Tab-separated table of C-alpha atoms in Angstrom:
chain	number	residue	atom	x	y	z
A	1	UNK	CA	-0.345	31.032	-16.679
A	2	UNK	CA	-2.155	28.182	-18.382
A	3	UNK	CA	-3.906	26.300	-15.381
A	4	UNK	CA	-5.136	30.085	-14.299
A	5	UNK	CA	-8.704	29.483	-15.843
A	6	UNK	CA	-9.623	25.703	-14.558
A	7	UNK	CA	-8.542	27.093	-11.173
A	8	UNK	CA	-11.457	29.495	-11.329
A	9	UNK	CA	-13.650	26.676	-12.037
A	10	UNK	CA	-12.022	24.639	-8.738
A	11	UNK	CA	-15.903	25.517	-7.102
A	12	UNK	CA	-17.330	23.571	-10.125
A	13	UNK	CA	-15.814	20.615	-10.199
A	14	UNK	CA	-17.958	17.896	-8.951
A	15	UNK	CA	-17.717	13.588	-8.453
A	16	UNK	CA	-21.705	12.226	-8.818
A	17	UNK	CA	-21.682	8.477	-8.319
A	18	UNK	CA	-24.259	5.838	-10.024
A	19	UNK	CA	-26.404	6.223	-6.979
A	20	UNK	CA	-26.359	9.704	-6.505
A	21	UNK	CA	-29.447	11.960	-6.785
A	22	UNK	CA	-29.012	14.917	-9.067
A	23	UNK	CA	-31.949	17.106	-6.844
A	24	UNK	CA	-30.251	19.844	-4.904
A	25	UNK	CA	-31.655	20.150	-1.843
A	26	UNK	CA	-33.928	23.417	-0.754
A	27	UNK	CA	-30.910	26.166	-0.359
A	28	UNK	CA	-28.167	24.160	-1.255
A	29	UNK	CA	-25.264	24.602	-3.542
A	30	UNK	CA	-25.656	24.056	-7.496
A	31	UNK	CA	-25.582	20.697	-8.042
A	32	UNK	CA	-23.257	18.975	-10.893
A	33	UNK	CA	-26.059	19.219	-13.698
A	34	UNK	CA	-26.664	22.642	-12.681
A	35	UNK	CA	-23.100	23.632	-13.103
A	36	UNK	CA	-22.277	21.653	-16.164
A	37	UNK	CA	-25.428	24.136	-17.832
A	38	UNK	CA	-23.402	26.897	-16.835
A	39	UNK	CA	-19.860	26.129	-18.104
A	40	UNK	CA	-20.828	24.116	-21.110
A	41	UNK	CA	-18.648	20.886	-21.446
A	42	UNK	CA	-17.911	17.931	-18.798
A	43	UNK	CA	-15.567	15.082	-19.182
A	44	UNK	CA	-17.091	12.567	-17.901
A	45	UNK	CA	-16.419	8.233	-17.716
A	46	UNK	CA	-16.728	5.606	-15.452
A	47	UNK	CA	-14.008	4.751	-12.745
A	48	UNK	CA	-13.631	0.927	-12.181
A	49	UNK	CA	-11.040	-1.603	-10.935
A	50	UNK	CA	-8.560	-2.760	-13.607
A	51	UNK	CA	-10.038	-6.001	-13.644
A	52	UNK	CA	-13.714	-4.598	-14.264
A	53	UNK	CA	-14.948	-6.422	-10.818
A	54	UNK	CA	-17.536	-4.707	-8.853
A	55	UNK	CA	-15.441	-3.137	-5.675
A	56	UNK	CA	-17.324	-2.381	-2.032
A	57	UNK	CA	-15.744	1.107	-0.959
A	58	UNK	CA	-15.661	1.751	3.052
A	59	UNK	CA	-16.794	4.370	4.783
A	60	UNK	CA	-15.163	7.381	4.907
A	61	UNK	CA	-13.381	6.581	1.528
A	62	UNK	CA	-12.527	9.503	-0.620
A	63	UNK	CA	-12.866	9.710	-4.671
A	64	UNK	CA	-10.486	12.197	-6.360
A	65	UNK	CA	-10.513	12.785	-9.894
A	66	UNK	CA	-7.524	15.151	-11.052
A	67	UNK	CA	-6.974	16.549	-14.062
A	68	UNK	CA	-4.009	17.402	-15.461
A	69	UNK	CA	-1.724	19.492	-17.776
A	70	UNK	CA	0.889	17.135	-19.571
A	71	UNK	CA	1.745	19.916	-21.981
A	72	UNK	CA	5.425	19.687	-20.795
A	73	UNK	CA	7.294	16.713	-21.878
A	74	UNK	CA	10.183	17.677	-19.313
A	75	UNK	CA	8.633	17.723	-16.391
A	76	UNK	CA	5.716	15.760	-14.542
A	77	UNK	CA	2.140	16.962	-15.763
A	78	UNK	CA	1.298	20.004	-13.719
A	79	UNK	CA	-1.919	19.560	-11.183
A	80	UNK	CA	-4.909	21.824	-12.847
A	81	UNK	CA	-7.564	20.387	-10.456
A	82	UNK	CA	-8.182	17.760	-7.657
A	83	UNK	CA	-11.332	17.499	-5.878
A	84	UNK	CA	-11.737	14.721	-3.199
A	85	UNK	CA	-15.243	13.637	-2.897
A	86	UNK	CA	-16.622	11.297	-0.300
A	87	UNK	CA	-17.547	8.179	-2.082
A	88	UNK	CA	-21.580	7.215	-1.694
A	89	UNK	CA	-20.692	3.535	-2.329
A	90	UNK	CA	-18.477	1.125	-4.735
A	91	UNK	CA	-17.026	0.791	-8.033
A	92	UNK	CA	-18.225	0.701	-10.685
A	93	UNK	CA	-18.791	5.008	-10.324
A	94	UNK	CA	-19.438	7.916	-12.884
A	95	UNK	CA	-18.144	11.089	-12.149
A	96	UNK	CA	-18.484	13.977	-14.163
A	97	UNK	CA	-15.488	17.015	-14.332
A	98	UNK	CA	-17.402	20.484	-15.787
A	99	UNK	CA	-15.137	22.572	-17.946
A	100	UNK	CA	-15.071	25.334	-20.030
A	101	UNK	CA	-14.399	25.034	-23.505
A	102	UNK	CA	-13.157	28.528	-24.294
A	103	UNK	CA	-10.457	27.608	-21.691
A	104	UNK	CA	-9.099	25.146	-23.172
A	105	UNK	CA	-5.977	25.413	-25.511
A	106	UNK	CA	-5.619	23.234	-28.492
A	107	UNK	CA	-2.315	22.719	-28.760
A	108	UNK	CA	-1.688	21.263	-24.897
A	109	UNK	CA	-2.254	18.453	-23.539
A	110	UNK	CA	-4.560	17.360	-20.858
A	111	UNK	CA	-4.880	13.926	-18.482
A	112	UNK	CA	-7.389	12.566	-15.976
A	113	UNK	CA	-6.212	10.442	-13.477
A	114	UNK	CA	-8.048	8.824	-10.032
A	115	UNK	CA	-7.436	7.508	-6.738
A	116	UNK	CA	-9.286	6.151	-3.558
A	117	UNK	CA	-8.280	6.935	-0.402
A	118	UNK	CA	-8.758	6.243	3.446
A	119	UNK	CA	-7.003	8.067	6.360
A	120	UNK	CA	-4.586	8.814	3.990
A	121	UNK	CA	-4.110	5.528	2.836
A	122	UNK	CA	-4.347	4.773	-0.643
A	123	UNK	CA	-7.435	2.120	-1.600
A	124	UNK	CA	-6.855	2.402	-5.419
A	125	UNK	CA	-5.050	4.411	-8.030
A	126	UNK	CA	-4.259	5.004	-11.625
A	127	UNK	CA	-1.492	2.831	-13.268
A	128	UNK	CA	-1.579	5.391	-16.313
A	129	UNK	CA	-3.230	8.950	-16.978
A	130	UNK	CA	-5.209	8.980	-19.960
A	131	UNK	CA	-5.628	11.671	-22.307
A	132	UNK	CA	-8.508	14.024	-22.679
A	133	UNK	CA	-10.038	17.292	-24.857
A	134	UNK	CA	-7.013	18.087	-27.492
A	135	UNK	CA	-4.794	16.033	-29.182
A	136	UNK	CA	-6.973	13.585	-30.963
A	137	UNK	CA	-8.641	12.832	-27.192
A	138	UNK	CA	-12.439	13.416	-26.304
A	139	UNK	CA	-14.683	14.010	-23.312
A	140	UNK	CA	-14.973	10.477	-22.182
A	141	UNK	CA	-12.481	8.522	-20.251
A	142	UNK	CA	-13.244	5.149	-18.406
A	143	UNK	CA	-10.739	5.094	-15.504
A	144	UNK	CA	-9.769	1.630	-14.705
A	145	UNK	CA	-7.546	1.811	-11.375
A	146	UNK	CA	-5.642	-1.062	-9.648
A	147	UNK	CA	-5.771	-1.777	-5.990
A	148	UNK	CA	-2.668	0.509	-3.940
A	149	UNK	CA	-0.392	-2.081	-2.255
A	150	UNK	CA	2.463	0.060	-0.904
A	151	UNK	CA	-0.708	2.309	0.839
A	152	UNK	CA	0.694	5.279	2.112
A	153	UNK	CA	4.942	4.155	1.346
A	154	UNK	CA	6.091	6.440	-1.211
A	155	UNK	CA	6.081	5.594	-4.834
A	156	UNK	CA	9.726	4.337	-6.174
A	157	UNK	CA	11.682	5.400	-8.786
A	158	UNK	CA	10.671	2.175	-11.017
A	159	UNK	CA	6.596	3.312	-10.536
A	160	UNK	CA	7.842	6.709	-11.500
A	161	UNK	CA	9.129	5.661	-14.329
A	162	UNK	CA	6.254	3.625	-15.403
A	163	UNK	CA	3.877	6.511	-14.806
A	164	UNK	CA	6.422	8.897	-16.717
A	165	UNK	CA	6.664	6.532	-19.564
A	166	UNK	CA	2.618	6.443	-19.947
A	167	UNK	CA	2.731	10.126	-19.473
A	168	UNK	CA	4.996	10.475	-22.591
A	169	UNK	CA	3.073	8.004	-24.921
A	170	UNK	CA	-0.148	10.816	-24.383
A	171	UNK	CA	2.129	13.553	-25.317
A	172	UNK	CA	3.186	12.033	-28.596
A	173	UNK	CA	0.900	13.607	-30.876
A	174	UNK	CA	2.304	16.806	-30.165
A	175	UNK	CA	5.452	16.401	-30.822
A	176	UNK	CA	7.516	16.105	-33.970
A	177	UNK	CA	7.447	13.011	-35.863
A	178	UNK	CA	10.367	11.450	-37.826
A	179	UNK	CA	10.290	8.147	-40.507
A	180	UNK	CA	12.759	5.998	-41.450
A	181	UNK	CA	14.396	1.841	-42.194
A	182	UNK	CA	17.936	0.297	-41.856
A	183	UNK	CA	18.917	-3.020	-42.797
A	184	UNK	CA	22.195	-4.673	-40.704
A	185	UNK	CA	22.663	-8.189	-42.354
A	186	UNK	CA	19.659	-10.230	-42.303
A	187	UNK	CA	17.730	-7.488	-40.222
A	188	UNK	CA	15.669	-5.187	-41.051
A	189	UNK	CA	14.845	-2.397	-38.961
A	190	UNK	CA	11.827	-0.137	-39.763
A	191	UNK	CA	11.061	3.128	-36.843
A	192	UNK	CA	9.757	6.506	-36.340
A	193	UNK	CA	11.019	9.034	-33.416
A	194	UNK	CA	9.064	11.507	-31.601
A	195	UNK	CA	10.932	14.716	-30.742
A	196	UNK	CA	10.380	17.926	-28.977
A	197	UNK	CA	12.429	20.888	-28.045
A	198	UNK	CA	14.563	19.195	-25.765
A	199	UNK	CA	15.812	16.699	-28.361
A	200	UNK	CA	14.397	12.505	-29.395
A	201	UNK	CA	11.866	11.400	-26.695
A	202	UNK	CA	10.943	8.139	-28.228
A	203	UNK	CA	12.094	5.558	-31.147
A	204	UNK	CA	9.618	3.381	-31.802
A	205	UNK	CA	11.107	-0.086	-33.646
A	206	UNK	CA	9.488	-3.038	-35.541
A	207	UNK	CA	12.445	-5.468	-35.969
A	208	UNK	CA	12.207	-8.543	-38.540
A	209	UNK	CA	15.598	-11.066	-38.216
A	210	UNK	CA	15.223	-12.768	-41.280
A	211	UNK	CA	13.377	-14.880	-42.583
A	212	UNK	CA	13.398	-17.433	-39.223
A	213	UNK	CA	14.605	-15.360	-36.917
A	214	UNK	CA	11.027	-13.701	-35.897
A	215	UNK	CA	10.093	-9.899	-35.220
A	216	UNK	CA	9.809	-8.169	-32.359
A	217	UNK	CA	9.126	-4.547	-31.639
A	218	UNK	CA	11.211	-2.020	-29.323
A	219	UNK	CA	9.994	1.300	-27.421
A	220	UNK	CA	13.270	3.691	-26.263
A	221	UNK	CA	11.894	6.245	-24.510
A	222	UNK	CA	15.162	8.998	-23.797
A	223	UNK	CA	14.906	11.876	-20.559
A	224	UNK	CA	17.711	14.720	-20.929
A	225	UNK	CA	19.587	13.127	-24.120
A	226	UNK	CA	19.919	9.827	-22.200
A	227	UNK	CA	18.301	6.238	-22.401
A	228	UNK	CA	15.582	6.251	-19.852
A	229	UNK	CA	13.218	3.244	-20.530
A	230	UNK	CA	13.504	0.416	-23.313
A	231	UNK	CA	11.028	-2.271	-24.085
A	232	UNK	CA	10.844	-5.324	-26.148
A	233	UNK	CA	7.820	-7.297	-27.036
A	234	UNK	CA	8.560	-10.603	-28.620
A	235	UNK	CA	6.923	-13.846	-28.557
A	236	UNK	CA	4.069	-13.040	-25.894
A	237	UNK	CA	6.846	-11.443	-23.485
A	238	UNK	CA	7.487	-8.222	-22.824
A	239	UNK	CA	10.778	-6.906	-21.130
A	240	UNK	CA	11.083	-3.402	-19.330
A	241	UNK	CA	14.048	-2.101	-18.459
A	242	UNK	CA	14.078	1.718	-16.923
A	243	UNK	CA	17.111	4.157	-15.466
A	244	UNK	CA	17.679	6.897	-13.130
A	245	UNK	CA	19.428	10.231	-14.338
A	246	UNK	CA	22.935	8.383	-13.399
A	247	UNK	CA	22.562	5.407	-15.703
A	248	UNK	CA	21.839	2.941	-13.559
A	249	UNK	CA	18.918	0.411	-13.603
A	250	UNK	CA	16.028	1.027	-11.227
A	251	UNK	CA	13.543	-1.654	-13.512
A	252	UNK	CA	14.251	-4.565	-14.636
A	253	UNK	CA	10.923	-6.760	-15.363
A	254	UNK	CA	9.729	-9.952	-17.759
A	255	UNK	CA	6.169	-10.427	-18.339
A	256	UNK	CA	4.438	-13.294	-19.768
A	257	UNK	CA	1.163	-14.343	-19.304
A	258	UNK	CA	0.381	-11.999	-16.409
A	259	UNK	CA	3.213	-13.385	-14.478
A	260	UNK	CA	6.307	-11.396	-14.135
A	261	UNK	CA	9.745	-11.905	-13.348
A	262	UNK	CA	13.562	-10.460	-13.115
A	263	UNK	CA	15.135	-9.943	-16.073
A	264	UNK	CA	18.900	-10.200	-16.277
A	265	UNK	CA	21.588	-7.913	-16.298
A	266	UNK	CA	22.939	-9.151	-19.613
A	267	UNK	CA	19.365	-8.247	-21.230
A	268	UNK	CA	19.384	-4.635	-19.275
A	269	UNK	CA	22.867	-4.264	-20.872
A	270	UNK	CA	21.652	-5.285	-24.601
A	271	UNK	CA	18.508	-3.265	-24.153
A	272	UNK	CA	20.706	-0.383	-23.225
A	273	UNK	CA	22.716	-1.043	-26.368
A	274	UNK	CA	20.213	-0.712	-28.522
A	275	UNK	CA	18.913	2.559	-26.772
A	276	UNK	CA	22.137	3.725	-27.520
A	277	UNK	CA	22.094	3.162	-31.148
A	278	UNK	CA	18.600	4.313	-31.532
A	279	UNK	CA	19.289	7.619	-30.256
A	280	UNK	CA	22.314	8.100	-32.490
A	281	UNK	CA	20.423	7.445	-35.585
A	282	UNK	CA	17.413	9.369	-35.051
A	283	UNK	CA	19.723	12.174	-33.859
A	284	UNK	CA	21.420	12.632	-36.626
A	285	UNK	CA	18.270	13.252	-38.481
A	286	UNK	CA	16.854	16.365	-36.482
């Protein structure tokens, strides 16, 4: 079992805030230094809010920082370890994870993610897990986390898929990579696809429609052979549509300028169309 080894380092893991002290008191357990010495490696960052602002924690409020096995591009990353920690202050915070480096395995693919809590109530959390130790990542990850506003109401399917999708976009690198173009009329179409065992994951387009008909860029991302979440960035907006595993539309957002909006059936619909034909072409190539 892969997550077998960082269990055995569960005891090790540690959280040290800015304004911590290092000095283990007379008798008491290793302290983070101490155990970092002894297993050799530590990711290690700073979590903040997403905005960078300074953030007064209350008392009582719990740190976790999890890390994560996203090896499996079918499934949500698997839990390898989560260690609450009660927080010493406000954010800005360091923390520092220990791990040892003959436990890691090359070819998977780990994430860090973080979250506040308070009675159970979530302060803060992370809007996307970022990548750490294989795959092109390093030891260092800054954890910017926005502020929970559903608290303890369960996540829905349209944060799910957001999270997914971000999951996904870390797992890339491992997966198989395919080229290619296509011109239709004026447009020209230029993409590469991401594939695993389980078929395309991701089509990734950069559209041009002539010569004054602008570009834009597309992002299918596809869950069991099927059209999961689409996105179009064009002229400072970008559009997100997302399904469920029965097709229908659980996301349907417009940003621009940091505000956001509805966007309309008849652009789910084209979106969806385009998904569609994405997924045919790239198949056809495995």
């Amino acid at each position: 079992m892969r997550n077998a080894p960082f269990l055995a380092l569960l005891a090790a893991l540690s959280l040290t805030a800015c304004n911590r002290s290092s000095e283990p008191a007379p008798g008491a357990n290793p302290t983070a230094a101490s155990v970092t010495n002894e297993v050799d490696g530590a990711i290690t960052g700073t979590l903040t809010t997403a905005d960078g602002a300074p953030a007064t924690l209350p008392e009582g409020a719990v740190v976790t920082v999890r890390l994560l096995d996203g090896t499996r591009s079918d499934a949500p990353p698997a839990e390898v370890l989560a260690v609450p920690v009660a927080s010493t202050g406000s954010l800005p915070m360091t923390y520092s994870l220990p791990y040892d480096r003959k436990t890691v395995e090359k070819m998977a693919t780990y994430l860090v993610d973080a979250n506040v809590t308070l009675n159970g109530q979530l302060l803060f959390l992370t809007q996307a897990r970022l990548p750490v130790l294989t795959q092109g990542a390093g030891k260092t990850a800054d954890i910017p986390m926005i502020q929970g506003l559903a608290l303890t109401a369960p996540a829905t399917e349209a944060d799910d898929a957001k999270r997914l999708y971000a999951d996904l976009q870390a797992q890339l690198g491992a997966m198989k990579r395919l080229v290619g173009d296509r011109i239709v009329g004026e447009t020209t179409i230029g993409w590469d696809a991401f594939a695993d065992t389980t078929g395309v994951r991701m089509v990734r387009e950069n559209v041009v429609y002539g010569e004054a008909g602008g570009k834009a860029t597309f992002q299918f991302a596809y869950r069991d052979g099927k059209p999961w979440v689409a996105i179009k960035e064009q002229g400072g907006s970008k559009t997100t549509i997302a399904w469920d595993k029965f097709g229908n539309v659980v996301l349907r957002e417009v940003e621009r300028s940091g505000n956001i909006s509805e966007a309309s059936e008849a652009v789910a619909a084209e979106l969806k169309r385009g998904s569609d034909a994405a997924l045919v072409i790239v198949a056809a190539k495995l």
